[in-house]
Short mmCIF file of C-alpha atoms in Angstrom, two decimals:
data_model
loop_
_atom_site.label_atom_id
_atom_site.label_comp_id
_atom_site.label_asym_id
_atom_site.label_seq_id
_atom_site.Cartn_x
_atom_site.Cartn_y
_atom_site.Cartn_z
CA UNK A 1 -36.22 -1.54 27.89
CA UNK A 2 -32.97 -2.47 29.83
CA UNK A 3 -29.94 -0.92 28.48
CA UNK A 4 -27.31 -3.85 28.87
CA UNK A 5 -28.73 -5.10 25.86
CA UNK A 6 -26.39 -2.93 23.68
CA UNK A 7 -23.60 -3.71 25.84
CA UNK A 8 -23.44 -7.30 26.17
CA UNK A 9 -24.03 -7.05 21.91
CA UNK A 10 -20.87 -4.78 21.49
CA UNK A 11 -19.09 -6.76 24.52
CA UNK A 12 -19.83 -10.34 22.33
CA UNK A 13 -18.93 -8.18 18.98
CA UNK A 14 -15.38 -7.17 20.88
CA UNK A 15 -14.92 -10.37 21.95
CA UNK A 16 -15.20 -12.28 18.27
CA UNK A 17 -13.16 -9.59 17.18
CA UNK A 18 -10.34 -10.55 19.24
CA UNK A 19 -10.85 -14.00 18.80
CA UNK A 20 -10.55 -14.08 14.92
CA UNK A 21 -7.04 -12.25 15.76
CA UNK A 22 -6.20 -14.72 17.73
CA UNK A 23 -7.07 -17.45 15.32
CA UNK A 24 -5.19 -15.59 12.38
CA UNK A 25 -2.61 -14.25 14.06
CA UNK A 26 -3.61 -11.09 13.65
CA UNK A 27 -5.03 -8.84 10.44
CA UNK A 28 -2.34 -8.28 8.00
CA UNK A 29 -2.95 -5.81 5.15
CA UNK A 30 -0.75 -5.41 1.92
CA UNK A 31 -0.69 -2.21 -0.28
CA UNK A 32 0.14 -2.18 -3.75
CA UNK A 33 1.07 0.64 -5.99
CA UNK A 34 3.03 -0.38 -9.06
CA UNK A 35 6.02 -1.30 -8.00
CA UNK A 36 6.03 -0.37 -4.53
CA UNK A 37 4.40 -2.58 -1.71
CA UNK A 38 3.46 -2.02 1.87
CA UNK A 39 2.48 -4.16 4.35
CA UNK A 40 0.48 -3.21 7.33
CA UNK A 41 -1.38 -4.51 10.62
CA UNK A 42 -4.69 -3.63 11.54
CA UNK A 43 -5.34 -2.08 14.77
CA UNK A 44 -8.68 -2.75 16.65
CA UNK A 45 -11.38 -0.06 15.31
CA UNK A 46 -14.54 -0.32 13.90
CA UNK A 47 -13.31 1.74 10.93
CA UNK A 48 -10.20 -0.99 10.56
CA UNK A 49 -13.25 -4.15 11.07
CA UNK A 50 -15.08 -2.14 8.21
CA UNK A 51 -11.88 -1.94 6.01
CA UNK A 52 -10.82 -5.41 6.41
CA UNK A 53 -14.93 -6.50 6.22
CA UNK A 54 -14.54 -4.86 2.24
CA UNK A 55 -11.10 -6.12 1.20
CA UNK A 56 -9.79 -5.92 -1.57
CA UNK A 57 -10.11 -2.90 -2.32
CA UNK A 58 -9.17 -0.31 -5.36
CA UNK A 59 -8.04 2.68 -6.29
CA UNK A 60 -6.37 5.40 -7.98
CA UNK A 61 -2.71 6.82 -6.16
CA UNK A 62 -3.33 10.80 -5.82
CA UNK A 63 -0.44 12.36 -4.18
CA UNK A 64 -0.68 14.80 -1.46
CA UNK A 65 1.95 16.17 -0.81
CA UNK A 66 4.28 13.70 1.30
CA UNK A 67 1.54 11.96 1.43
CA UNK A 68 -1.01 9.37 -1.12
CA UNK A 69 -4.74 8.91 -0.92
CA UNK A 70 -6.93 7.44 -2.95
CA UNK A 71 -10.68 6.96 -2.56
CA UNK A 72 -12.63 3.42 -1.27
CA UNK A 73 -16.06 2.63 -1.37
CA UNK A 74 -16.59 1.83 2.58
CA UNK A 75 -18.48 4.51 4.61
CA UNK A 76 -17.42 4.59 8.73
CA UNK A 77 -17.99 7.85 10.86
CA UNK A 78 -15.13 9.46 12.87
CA UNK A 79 -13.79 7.18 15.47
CA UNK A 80 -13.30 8.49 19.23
CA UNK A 81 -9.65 8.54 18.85
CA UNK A 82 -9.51 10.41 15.34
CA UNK A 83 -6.57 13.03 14.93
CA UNK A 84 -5.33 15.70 12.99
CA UNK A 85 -1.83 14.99 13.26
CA UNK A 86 -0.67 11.52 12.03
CA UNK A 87 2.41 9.69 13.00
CA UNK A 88 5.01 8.02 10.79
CA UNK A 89 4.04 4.68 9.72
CA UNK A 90 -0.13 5.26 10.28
CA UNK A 91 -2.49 4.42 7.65
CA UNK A 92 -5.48 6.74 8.16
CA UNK A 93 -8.79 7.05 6.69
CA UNK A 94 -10.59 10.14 5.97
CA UNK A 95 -14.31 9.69 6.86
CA UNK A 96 -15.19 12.97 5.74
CA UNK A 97 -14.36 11.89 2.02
CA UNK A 98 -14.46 7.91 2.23
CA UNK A 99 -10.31 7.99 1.70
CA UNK A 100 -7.26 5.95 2.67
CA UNK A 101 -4.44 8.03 3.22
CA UNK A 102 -0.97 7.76 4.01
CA UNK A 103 1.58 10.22 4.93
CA UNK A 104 5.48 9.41 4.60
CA UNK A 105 6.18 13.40 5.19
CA UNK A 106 4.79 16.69 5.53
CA UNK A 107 1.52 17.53 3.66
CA UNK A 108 0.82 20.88 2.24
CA UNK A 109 -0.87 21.96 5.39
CA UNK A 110 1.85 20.62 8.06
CA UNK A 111 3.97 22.78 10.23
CA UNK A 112 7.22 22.06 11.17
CA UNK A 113 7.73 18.69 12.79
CA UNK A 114 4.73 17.53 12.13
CA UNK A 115 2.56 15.61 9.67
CA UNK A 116 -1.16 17.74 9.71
CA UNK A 117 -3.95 15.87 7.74
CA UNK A 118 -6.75 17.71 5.84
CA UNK A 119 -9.30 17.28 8.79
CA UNK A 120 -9.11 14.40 11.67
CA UNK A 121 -8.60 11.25 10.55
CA UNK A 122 -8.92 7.50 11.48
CA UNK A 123 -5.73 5.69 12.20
CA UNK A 124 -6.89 1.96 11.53
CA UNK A 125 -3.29 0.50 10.46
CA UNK A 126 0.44 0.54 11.36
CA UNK A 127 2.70 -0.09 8.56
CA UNK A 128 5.24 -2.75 9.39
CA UNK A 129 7.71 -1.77 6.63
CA UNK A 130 9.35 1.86 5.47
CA UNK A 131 6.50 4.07 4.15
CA UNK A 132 9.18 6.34 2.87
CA UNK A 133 8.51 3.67 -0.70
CA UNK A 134 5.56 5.80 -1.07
CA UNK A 135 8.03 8.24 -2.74
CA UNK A 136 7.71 6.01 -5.58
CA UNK A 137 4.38 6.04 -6.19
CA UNK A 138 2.71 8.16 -9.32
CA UNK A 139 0.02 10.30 -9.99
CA UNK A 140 -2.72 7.83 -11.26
CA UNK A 141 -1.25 4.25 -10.58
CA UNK A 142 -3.75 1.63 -9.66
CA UNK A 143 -3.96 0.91 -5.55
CA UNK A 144 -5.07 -2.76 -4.19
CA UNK A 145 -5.50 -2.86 -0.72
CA UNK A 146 -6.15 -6.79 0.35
CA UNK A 147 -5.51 -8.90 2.88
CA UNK A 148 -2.15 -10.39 3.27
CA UNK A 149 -1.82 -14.30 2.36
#
């Protein structure tokens, strides 16, 4: 069986990907947490297609701490750019427990100048506003993650 089969499927699956960006102007995501809300753009991942693919999604805010996660009902394996250290401003999700996570800070487990997640994560958002509002997020507010309109 030739193997190019796979390859011109994923090469047509890349290519409607970026299309639909194109057409939309790109994948916008908005986070809600009672009073606090964060927008965000999607980067190009299969974990960020599978995200966006289940929108909206739900959840309860469960602080970490510098940090909120919450759980999501989409399942996507580690991506070949998943890291243990997350920057400012990425929205991560943790395969390992089917989680969306967030840091705006140090987690328990970070050293100095750093922000260390609980085992390598996805990155498959940037957040275009301050994720230092996260601050204001409690222990058992509802989450919506959905597209931006």
């Amino acid at each position: 069986m030739p193997t190019d089969i796979l390859r011109k499927q994923a090469d047509t699956a890349i290519a409607e990907r970026k299309q639909a960006r194109v057409d939309d102007g790109g994948r916008l995501l908005v986070l809600t947490a009672g009073l606090v809300t964060l927008r965000s753009r999607l980067a190009d991942t299969a974990t960020a297609d599978r995200i966006w693919a289940a929108l909206p999604l739900f959840g309860v805010a469960e602080p970490w701490g510098e940090a909120i996660h919450f759980e999501v009902p989409v399942a996507s394996g580690r991506d070949r750019t998943a890291r243990l250290q997350a920057r400012l401003g990425d929205v991560c999700f943790w395969s390992g427990e089917r989680r969306v996570i967030i840091a705006f800070g140090q987690t328990p487990i970070s050293r100095p100048d750093e922000i260390r997640m609980p085992s390598p994560v996805n990155v498959f958002a940037t957040a275009l506003d301050d994720v230092g509002v996260l601050r204001d997020v409690r222990v058992g507010e509802k989450v919506v993650l959905s597209r931006s309109s």
